[in-house]
CSV table of C-alpha atoms and ligand atoms in Angstrom, one decimal:
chain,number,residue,atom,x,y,z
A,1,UNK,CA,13.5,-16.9,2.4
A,2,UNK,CA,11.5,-18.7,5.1
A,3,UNK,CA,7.7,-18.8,4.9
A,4,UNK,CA,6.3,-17.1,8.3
A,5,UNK,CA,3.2,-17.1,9.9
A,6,UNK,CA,1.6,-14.2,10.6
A,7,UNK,CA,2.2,-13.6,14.4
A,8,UNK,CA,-0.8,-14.3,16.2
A,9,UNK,CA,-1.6,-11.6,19.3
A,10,UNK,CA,-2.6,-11.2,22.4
A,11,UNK,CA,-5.6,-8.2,23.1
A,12,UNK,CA,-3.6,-5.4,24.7
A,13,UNK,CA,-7.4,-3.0,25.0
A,14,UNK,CA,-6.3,-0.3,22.4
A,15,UNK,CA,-8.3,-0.1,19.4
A,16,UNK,CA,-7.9,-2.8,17.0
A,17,UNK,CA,-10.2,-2.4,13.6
A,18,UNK,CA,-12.1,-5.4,12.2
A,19,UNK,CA,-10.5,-6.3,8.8
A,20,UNK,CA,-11.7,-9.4,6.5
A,21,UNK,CA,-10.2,-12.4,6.9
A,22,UNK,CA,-8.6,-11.6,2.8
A,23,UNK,CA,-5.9,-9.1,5.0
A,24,UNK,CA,-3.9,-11.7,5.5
A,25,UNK,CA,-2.7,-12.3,1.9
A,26,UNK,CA,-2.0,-8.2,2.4
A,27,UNK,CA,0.0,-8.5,4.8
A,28,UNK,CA,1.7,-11.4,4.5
A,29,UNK,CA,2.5,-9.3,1.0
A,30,UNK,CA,4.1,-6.2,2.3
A,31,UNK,CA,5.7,-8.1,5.0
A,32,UNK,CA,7.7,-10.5,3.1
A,33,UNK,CA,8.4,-7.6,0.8
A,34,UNK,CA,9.5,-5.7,3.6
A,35,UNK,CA,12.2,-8.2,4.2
A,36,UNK,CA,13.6,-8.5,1.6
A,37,UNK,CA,13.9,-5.0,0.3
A,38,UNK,CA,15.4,-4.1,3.8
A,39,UNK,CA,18.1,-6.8,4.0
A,40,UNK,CA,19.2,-6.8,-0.1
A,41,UNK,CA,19.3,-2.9,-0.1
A,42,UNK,CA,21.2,-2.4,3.0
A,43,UNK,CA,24.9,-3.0,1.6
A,44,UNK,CA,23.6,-0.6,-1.2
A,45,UNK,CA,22.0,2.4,-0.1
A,46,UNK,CA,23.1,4.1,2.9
A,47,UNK,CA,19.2,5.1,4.4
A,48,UNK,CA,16.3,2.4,3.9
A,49,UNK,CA,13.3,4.4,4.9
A,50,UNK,CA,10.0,2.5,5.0
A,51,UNK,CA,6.2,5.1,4.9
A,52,UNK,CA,2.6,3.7,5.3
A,53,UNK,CA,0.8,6.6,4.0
A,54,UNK,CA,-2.7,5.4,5.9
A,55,UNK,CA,-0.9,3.3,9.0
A,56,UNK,CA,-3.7,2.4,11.1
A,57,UNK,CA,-3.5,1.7,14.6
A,58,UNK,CA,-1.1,-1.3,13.9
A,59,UNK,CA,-3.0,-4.0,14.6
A,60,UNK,CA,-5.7,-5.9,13.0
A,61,UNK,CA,-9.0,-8.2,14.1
A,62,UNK,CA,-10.0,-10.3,11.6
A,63,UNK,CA,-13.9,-10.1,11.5
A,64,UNK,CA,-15.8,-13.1,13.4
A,65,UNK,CA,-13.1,-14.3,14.9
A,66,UNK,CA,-10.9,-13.4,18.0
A,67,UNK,CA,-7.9,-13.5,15.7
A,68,UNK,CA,-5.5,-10.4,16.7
A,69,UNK,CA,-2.4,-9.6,14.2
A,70,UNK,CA,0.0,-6.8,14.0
A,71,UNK,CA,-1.3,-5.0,10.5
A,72,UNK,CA,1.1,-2.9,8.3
A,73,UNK,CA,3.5,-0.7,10.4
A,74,UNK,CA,4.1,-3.2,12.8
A,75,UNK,CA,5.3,-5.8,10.6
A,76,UNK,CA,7.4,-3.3,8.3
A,77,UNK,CA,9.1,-3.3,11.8
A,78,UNK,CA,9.2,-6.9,12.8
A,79,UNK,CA,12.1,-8.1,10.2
A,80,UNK,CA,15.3,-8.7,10.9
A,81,UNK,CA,16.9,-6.0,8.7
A,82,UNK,CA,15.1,-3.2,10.3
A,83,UNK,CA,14.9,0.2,8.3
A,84,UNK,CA,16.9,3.0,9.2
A,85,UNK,CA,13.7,5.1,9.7
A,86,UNK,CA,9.9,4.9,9.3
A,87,UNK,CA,7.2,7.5,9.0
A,88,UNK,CA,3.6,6.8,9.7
A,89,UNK,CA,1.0,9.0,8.4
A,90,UNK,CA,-2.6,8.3,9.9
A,91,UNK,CA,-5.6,11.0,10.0
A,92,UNK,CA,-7.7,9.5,13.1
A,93,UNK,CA,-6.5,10.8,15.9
A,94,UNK,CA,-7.2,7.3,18.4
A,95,UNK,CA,-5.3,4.9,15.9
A,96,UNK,CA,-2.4,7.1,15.8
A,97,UNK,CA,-2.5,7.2,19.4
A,98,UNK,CA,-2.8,3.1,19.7
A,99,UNK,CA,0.1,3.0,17.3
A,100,UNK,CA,2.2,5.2,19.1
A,101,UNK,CA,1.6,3.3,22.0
A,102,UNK,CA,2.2,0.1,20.5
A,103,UNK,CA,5.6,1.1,19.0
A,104,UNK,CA,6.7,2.9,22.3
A,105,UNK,CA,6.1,-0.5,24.1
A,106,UNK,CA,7.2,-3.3,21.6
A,107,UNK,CA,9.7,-0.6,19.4
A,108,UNK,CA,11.4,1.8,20.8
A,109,UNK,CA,14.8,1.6,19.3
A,110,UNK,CA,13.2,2.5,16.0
A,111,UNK,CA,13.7,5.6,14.1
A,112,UNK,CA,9.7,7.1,13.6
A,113,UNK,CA,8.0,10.3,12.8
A,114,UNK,CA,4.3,9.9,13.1
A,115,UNK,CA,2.1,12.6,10.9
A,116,UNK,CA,-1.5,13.0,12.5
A,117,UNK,CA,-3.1,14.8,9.1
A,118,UNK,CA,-4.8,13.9,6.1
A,119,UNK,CA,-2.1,12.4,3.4
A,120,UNK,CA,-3.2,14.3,0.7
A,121,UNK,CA,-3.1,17.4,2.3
A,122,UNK,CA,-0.1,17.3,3.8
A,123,UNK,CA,2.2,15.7,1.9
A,124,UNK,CA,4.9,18.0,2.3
A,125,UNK,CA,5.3,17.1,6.2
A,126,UNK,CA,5.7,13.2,4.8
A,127,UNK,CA,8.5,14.3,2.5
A,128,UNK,CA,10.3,16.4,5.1
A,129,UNK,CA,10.5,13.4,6.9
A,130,UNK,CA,12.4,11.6,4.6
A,131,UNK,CA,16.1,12.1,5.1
A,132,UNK,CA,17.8,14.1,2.4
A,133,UNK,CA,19.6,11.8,-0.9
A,134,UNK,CA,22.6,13.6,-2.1
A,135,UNK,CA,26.4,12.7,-2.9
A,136,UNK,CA,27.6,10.4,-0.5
A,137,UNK,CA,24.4,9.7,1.1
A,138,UNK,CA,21.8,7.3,-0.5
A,139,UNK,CA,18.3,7.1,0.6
A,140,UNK,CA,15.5,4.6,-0.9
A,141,UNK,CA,12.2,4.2,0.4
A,142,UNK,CA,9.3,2.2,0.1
A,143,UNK,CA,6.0,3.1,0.9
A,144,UNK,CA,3.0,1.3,1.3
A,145,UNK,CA,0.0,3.0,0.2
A,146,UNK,CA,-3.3,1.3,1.7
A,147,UNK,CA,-6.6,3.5,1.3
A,148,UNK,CA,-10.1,2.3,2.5
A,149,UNK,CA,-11.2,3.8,-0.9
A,150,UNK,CA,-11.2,5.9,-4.2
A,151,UNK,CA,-11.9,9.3,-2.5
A,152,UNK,CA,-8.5,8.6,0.1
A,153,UNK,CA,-5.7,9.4,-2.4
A,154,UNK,CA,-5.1,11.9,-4.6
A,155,UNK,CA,-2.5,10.8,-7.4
A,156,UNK,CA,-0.5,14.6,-6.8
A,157,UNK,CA,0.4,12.7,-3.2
A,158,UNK,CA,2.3,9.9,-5.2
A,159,UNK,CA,3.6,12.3,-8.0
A,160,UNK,CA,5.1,13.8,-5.6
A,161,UNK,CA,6.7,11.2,-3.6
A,162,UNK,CA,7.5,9.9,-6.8
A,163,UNK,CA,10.1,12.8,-7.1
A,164,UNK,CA,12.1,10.8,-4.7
A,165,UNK,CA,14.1,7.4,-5.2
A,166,UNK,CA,11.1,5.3,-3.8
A,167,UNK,CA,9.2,2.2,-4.6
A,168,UNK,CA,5.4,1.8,-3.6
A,169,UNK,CA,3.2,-0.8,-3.1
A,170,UNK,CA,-0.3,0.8,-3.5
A,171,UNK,CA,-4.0,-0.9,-2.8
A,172,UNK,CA,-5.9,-0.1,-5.7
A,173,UNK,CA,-9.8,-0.2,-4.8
A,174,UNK,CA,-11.0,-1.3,-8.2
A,175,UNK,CA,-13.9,-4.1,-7.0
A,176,UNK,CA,-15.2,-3.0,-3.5
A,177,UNK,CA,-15.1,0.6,-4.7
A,178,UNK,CA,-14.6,1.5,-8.2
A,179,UNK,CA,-16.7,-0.9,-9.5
A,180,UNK,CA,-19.2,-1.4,-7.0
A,181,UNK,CA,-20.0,2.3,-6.6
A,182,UNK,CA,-19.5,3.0,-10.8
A,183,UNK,CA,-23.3,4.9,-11.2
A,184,UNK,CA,-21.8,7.5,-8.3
A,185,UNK,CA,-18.0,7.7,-9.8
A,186,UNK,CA,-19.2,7.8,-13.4
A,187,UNK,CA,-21.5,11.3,-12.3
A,188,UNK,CA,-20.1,14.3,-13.8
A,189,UNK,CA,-20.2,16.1,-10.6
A,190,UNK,CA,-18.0,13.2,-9.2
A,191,UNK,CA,-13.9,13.9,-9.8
A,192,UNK,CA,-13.1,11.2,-7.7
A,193,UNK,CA,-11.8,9.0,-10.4
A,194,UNK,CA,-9.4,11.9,-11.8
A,195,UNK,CA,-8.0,12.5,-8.1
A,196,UNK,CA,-7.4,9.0,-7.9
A,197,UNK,CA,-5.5,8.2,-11.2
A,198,UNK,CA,-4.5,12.2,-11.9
A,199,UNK,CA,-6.2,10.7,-15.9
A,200,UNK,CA,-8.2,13.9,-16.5
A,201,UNK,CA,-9.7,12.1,-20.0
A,202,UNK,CA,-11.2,9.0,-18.4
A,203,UNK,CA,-14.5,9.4,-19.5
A,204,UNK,CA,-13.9,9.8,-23.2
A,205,UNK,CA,-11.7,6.4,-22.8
A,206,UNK,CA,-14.1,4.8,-20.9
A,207,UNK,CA,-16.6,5.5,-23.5
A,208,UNK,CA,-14.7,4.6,-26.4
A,209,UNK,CA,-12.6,1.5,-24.9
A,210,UNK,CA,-15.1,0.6,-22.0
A,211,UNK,CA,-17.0,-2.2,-23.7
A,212,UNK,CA,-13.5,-4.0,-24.1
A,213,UNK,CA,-13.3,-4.4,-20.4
A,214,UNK,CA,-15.2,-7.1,-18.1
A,215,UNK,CA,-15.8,-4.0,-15.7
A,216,UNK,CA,-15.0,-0.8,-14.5
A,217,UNK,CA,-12.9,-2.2,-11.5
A,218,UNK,CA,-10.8,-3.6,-14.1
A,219,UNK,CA,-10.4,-0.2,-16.3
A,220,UNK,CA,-9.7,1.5,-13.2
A,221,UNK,CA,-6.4,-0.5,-11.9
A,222,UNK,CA,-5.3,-0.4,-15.9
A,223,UNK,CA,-6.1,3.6,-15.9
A,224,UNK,CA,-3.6,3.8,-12.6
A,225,UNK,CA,-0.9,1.8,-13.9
A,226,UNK,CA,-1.0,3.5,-16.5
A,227,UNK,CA,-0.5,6.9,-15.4
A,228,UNK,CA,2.3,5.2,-13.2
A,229,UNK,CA,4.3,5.0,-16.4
A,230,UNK,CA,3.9,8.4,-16.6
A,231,UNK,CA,6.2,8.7,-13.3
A,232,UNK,CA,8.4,6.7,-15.4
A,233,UNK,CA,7.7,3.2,-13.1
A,234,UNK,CA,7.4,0.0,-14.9
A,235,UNK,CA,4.3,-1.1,-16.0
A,236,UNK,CA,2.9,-4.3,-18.4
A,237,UNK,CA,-0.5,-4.6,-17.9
A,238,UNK,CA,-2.5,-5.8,-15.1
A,239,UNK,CA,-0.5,-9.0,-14.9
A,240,UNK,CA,1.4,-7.1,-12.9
A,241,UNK,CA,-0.8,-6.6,-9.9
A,242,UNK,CA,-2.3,-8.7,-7.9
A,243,UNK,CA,-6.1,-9.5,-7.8
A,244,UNK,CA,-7.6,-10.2,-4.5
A,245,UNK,CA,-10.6,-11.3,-4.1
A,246,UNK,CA,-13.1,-12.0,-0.9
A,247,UNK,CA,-12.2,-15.4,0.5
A,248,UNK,CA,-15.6,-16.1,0.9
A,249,UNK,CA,-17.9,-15.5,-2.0
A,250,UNK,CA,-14.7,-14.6,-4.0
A,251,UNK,CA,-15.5,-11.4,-4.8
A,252,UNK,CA,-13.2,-9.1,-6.4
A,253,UNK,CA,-12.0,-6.8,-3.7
A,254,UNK,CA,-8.8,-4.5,-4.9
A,255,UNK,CA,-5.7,-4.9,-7.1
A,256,UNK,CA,-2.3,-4.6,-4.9
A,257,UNK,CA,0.3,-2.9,-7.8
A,258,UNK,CA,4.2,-2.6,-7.2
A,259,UNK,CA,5.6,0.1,-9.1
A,260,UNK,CA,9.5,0.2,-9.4
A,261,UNK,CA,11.6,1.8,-12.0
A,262,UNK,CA,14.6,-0.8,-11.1
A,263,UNK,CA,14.3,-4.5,-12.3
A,264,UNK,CA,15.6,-5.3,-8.8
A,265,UNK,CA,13.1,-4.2,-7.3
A,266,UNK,CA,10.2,-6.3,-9.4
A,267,UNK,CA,12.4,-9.1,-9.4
A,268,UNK,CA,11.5,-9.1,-5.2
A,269,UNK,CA,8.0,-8.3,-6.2
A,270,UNK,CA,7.8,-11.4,-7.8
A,271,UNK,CA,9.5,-13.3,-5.2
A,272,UNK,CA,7.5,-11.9,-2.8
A,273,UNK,CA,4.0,-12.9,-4.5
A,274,UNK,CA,5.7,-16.4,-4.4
A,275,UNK,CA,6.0,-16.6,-0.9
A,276,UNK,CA,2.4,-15.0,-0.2
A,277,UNK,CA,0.6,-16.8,-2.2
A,278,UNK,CA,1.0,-20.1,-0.5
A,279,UNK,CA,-1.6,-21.2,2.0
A,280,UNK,CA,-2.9,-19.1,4.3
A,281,UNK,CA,-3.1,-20.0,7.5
A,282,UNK,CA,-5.1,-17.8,10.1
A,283,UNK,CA,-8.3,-19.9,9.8
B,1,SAM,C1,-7.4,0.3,5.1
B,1,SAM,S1,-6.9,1.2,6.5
B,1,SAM,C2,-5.2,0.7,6.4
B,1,SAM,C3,-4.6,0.4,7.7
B,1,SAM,C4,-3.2,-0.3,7.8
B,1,SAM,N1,-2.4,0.0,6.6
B,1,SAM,C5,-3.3,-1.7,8.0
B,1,SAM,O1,-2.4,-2.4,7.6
B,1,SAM,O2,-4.2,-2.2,8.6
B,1,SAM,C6,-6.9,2.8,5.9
B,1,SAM,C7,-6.5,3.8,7.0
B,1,SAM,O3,-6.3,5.1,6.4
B,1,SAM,C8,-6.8,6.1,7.2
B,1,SAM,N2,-7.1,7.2,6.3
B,1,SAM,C9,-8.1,7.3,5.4
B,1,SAM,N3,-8.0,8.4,4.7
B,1,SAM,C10,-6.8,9.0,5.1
B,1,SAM,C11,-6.2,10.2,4.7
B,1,SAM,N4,-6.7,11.0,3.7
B,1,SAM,N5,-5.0,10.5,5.3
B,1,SAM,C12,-4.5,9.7,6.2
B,1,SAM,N6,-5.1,8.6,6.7
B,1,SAM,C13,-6.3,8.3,6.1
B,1,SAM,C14,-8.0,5.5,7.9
B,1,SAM,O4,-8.3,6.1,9.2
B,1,SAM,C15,-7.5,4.0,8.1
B,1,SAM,O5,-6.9,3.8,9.3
């Protein structure tokens, strides 16, 4: 696989959130994952359906600069092994309207449902969407789970989904949230940490275990693969994920975590992380 550069855009005057300059690495991830999951799995399934549970508008400013790029949905789209159908889920009501917009223009042979709701409340509507599996007719999916923060997903969203033959690459908010905002998750009266991770003991492990870990962030992306393996998906240990941290002051920021249950499936993980990791290049 060739190593792309993120293409660079032109303003087109719909919204376009600021996002740090560390979004590239992100996208540059799903991206190249994107690919290849899309090509390798065409010959083999007979629907590739591709879901960003928290799409965005579809395009991205990275913060200081005048740099425009096309953000998740938009590059799940620009491979050359398009998928048979995506379906974007976004609750504000002005970036599902740019993205709309933007698909309609630079798109519009592609296969989308757009869902205007809150994910976790309306999961059903997502799952509708996807195209039924049964004999004769083989449907995988991947879907790209990118929440701002802890209180966005509820883990009953991806048990669900999970229900289905589906991959995920999930942003796990374990430095800029988890562990940044511990004294507020770690309240009683908080259950943000259970919605998260669906880990109803937490506290009692955090307790007894937490001293072993350098900081809650860390606990926090363990706790979620964990209860991954639950859903029967492949998980090591957080050498799995991938730690990102602030390309600045090199903060930690968030885990990115591929759960598969098919070898085939990590095997592009890894090949993927290969291919992102190499210099980045918007500055
Ligand atoms: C980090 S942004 C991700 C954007 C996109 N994936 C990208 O590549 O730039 C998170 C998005 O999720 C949306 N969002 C937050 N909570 C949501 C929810 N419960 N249901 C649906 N969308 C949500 C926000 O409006 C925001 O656009």
């Amino acid at each position: 696989m060739m190593l792309e550069r993120l293409p660079i855009l032109k303003d087109d005057g719909l919204i376009t959130p600021e996002v740090g300059l560390w979004a590239e690495y992100k996208y540059r991830l799903v991206w190249n994952y994107a690919k290849m999951f899309a090509a390798s799995m065409k010959a083999k399934w007979d629907a590739r359906i591709y879901i960003d549970l928290y799409a965005g508008a579809g395009r991205s400013r990275i913060e200081n600069t005048k740099t425009i790029v096309p953000a998740s949905p938009l590059l799940a789209m620009d491979i050359p092994n398009k998928f048979d159908k995506y379906i974007f889920c976004e609750n504000d009501k002005e970036k599902v309207q740019a993205l709309k917009a933007r698909i309609g223009r630079d798109y519009s042979d592609s296969n989308v449902s757009f869902i205007e709701a809150d994910v976790n409340k309306n999961i059903e509507e997502v799952i509708s969407n996807i195209p039924r599996h049964h004999k004769g007719f083989k449907v995988l999916t991947f879907c790209f789970v990118d929440p701002f923060n802890v209180r966005n997903l509820n883990f009953q969203t991806i048990k669900k989904l999970a229900e289905k033959y589906i991959d995920f690459l999930i942003l796990i908010p374990s430095g800029m949230d988890a562990n940044r905002n511990i004294s507020y998750y770690i309240d009683e009266s908080s259950t943000a940490v259970e919605d998260f991770t669906g880990a109803s003991q937490w506290r009692d492990e955090w307790r007894l275990k937490g001293a072993r870990w350098e900081n809650f962030g860390l606990f926090f992306a363990d706790l979620f693969g964990r209860q991954m393996r639950t859903l029967t998906y492949f998980y090591e240990g957080l050498a799995d994920m991938v730690h990102v941290r602030s390309t600045e002051k090199n903060l930690p920021l968030y885990h990115l975590a591929f759960f598969s249950r098919n070898e085939l499936g990590r095997k592009f993980w890894k090949e993927a992380r290969k291919y992102s990791d190499d210099q980045l290049d918007l500055l």
